[in-house]
Coordinates of C-alpha atoms in Angstrom, one line a residue:
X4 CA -126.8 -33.5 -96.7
X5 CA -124.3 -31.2 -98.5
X6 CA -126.0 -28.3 -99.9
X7 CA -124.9 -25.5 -102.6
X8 CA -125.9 -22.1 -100.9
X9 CA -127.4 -19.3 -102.7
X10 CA -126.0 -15.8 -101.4
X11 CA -129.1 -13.7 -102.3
X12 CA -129.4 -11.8 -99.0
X13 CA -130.3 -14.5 -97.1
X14 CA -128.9 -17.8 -97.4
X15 CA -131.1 -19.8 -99.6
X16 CA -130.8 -23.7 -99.6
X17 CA -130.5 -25.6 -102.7
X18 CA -130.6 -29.4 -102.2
X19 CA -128.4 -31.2 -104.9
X20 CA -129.1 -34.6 -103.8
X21 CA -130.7 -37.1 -106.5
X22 CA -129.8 -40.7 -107.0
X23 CA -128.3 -42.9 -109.6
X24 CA -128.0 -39.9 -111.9
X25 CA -125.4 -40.5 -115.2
X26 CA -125.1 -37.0 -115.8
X27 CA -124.3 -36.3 -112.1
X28 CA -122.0 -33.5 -113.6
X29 CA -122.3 -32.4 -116.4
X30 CA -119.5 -30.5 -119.0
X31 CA -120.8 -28.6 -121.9
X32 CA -118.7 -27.1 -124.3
X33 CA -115.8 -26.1 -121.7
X34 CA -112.9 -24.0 -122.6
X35 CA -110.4 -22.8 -119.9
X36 CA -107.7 -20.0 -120.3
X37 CA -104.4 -18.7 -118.2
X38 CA -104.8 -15.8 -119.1
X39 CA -104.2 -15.8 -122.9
X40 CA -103.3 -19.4 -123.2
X41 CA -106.4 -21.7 -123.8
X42 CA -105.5 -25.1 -122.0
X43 CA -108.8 -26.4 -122.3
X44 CA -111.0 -26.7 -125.8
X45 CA -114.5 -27.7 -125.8
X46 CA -114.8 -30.5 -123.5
X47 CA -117.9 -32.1 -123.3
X48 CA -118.9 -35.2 -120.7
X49 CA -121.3 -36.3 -118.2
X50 CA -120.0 -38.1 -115.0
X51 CA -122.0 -40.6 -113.4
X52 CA -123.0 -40.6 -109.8
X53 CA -121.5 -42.8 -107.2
X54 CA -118.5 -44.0 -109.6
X55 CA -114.8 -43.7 -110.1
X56 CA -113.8 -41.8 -113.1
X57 CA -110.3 -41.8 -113.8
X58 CA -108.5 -38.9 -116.1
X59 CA -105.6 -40.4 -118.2
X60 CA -103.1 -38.4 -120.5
X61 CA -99.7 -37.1 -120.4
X62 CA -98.2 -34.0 -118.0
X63 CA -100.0 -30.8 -119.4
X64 CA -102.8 -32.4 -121.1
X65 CA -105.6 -31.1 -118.6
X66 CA -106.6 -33.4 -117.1
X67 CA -105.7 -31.4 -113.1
X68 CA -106.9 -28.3 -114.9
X69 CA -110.2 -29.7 -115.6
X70 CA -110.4 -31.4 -112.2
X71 CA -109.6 -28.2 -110.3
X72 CA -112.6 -26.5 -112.1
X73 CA -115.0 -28.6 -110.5
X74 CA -114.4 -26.7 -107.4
X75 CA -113.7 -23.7 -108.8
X76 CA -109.9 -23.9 -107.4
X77 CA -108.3 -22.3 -110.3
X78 CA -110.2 -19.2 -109.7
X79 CA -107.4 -18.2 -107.0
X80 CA -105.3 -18.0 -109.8
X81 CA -105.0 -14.4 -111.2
X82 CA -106.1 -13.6 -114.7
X83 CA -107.9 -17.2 -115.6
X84 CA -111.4 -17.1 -117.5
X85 CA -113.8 -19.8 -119.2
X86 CA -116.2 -20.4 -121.5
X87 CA -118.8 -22.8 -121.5
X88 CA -120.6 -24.6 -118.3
X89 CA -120.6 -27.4 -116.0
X90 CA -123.4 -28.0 -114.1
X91 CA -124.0 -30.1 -111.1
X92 CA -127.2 -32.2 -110.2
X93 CA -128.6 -29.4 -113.6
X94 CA -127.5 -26.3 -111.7
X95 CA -124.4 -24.3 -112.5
X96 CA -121.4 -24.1 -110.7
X97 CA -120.5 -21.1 -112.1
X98 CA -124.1 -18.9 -111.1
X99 CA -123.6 -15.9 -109.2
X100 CA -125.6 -16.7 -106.8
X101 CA -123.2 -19.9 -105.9
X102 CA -121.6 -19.5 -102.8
X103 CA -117.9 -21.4 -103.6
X104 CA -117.2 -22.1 -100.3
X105 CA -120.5 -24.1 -99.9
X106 CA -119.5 -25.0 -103.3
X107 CA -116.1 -26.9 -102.0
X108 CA -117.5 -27.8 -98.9
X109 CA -119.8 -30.3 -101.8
X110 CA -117.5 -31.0 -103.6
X111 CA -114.1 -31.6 -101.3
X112 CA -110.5 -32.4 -102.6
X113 CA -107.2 -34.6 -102.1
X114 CA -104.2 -33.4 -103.5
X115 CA -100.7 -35.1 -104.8
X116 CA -99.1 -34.9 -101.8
X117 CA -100.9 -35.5 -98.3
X118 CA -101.6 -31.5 -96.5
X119 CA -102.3 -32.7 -93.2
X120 CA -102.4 -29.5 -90.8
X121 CA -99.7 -29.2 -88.3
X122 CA -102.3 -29.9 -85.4
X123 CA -103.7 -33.2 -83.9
X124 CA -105.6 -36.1 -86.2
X125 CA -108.5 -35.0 -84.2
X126 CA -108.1 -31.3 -85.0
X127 CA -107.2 -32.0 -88.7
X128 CA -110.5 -34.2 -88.9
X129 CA -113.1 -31.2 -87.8
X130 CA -110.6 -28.7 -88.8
X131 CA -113.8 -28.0 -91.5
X132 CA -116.7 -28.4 -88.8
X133 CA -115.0 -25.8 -86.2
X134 CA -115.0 -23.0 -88.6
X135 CA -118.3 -23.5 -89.3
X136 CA -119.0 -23.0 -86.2
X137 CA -119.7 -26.7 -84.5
X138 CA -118.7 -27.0 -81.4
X139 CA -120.9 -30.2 -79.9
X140 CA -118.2 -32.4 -78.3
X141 CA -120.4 -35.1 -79.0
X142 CA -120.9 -34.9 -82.5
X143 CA -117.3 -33.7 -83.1
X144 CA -116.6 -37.3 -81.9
X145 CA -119.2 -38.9 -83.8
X146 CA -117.5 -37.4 -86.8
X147 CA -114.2 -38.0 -86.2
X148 CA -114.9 -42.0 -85.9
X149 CA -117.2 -41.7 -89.1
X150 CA -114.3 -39.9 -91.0
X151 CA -111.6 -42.1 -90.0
X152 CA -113.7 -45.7 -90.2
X153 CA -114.3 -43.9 -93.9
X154 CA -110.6 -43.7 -94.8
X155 CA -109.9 -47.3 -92.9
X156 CA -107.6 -45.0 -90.5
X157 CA -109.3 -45.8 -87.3
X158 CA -107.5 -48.4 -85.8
X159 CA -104.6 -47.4 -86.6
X160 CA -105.1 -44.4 -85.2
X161 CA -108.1 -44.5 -82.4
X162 CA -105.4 -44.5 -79.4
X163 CA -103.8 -41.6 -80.3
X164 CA -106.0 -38.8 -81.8
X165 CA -104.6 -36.3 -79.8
X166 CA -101.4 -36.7 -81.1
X167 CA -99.8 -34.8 -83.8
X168 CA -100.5 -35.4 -87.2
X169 CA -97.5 -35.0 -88.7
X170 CA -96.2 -37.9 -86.6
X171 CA -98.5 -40.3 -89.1
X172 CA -96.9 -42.3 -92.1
X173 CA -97.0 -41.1 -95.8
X174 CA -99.6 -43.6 -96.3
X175 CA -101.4 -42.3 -93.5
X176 CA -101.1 -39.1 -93.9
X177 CA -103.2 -39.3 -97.0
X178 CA -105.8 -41.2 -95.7
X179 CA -106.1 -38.6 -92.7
X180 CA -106.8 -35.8 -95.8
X181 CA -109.3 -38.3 -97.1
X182 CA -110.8 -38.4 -93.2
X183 CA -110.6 -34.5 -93.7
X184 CA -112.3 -34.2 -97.2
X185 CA -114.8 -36.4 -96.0
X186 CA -115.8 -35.4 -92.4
X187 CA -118.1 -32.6 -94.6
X188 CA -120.0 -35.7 -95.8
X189 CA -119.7 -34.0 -99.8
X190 CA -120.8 -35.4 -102.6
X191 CA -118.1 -35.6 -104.7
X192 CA -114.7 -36.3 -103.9
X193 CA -111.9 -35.1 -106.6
X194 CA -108.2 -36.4 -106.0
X195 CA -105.6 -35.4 -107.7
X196 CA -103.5 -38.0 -108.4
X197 CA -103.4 -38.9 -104.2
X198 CA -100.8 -41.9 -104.5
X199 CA -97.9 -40.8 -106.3
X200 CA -96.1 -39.8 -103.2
X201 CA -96.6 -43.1 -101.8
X202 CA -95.3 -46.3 -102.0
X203 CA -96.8 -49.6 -103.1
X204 CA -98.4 -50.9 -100.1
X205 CA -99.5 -47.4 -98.9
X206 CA -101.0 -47.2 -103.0
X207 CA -102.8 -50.8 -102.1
X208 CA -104.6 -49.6 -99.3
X209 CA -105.5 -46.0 -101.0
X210 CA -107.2 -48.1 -104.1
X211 CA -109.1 -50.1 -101.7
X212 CA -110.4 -47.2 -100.2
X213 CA -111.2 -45.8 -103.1
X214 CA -113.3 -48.4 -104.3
X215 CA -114.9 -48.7 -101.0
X216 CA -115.9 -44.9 -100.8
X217 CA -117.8 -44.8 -104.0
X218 CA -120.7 -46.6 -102.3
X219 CA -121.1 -43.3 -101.0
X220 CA -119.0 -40.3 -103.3
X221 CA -119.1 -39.6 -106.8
X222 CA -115.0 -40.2 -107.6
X223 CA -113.2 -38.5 -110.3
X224 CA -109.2 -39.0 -110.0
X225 CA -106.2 -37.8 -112.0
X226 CA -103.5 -40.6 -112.3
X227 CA -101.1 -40.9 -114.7
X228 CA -100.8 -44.9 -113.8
X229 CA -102.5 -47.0 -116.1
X230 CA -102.6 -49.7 -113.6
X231 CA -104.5 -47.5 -111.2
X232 CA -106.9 -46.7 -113.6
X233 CA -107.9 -50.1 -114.4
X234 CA -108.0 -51.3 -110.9
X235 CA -109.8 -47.9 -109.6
X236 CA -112.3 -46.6 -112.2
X237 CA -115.3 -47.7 -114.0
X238 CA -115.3 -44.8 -116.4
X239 CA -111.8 -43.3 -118.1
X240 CA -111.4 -40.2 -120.1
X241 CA -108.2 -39.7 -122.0
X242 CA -107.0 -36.8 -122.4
X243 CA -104.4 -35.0 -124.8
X244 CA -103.7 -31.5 -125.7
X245 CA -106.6 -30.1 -123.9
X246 CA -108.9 -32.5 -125.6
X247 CA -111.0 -35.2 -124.7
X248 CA -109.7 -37.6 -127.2
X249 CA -112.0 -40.4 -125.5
X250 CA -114.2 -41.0 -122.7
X251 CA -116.0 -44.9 -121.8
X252 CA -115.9 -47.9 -119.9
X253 CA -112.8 -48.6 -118.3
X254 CA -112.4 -52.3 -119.5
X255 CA -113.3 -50.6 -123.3
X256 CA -110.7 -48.0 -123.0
X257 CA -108.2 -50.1 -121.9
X258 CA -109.2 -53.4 -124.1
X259 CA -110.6 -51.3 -127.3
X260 CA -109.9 -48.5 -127.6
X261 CA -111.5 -46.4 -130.0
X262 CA -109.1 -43.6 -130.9
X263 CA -105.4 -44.7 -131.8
X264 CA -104.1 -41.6 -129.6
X265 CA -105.9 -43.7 -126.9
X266 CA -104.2 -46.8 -128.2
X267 CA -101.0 -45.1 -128.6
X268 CA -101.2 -43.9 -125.0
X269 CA -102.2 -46.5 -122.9
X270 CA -99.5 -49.2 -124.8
X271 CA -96.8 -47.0 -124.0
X272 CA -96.1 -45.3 -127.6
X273 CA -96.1 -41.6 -126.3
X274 CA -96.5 -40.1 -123.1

């Protein structure tokens, strides 16, 4: 069970788990800088456990900002700052005592474009495991078909782990980082916008996937296609200028919405 780990001397343990919680994580009053230029202003929401949240809104609005402070990622940029809290399972992400690699290691990421590493699917799967220090043949296996059934990439690939990873499709490519982000078993799974690099049957199989993999992770993706959204998520925010303009349902957001940026948005007026 994925952990967030104290650094107080000694490693202290913090269990996170807790079912069918709607404030899974929580945003209160967020603001985010580059340096002297806010991008984010008081965003406020509660993401649900175990669902697909989809951020919506136009290039620059946010929404990959937002995303990447959920696992802290935009601290390895230099001169950033915040205001404000988000909190996971009621505990802050953002407390010293945090340890952020535990931190991403709960809450793991896909990117645009598929990173595989320039080793073999098998390596790229524990890649995560081995620097921790696992090193049980056994269970390196056992994770390796767990990952891979996860990110319906096994049979595709079962014959051939060994091989190199950069031999693999586009499509599956992307899955394999899914394999990788998963092989951690986290909690939350963030993507940022993982199909646009693909096409549409490698997008199919990513959005069944992604539906299949909240039975176990909390979601939250960055798209900019409305499509994906609708098909994908079960919550949507919108977002625009480094607001949250609107945050519901999916079928209310994209049926009634009840903001006219929202409106204006997803019909195409701007953006």
């Amino acid at each position: 069970m994925p952990t967030l780990v104290e650094n107080t001397g000694q490693s202290k343990v913090s269990a996170i788990h807790e079912l069918g919680r709607a404030d899974f994580i929580s945003v209160r009053d967020f603001n985010f800088f580059y340096g002297k230029k806010q991008s984010l202003f008081d965003i406020n929401m509660d993401i649900p456990e175990k669902q697909v949240t989809a951020f919506i809104g136009p290039s620059g609005c946010g929404k990959s900002t937002l995303l990447r402070n959920f696992n802290r990622m935009n601290e390895l940029i230099e001169g950033v700052h915040h205001s404000g809290e988000i909190q996971l399972v009621g505990k802050s992400i953002f407390d010293r005592n945090v340890e952020v690699i535990a931190l991403r290691r709960t809450i793991g990421m896909v990117f645009q474009k598929s990173n595989p590493f320039p080793k073999s699917i098998y390596e790229n799967v524990v890649y995560a495991l081995r620097i921790s220090g696992q090193t049980k043949k056994s269970l390196l296996d056992d994770c390796v078909e767990r990952s891979l059934r996860g990110a319906a990439l096994w049979d595709e690939v079962k014959d051939r782990l060994h091989e190199s990873a950069l031999g693999l499709s586009g499509g599956q490519m992307q899955r394999l980082c899914i394999a990788r982000a998963i092989a951690n078993r986290p909690k939350v799974l963030l993507m940022d916008e993982p199909c646009s690099a693909l096409d549409p049957i490698a997008t199919v199989k990513v959005e069944e996937l992604i539906r299949e993999l909240k039975q176990e992770f909390t979601i939250i993706i960055v798209t900019h296609n409305m499509q994906q959204a609708t098909r994908c998520s079960d919550r949507t925010a919108f977002f625009y200028l480094g607001k949250l303009v609107e945050y519901d349902n999916t079928h209310k957001i994209f049926s009634n919405p009840s903001e006219k940026k929202t409106e204006d948005y997803i019909t195409g007026r701007f953006g």
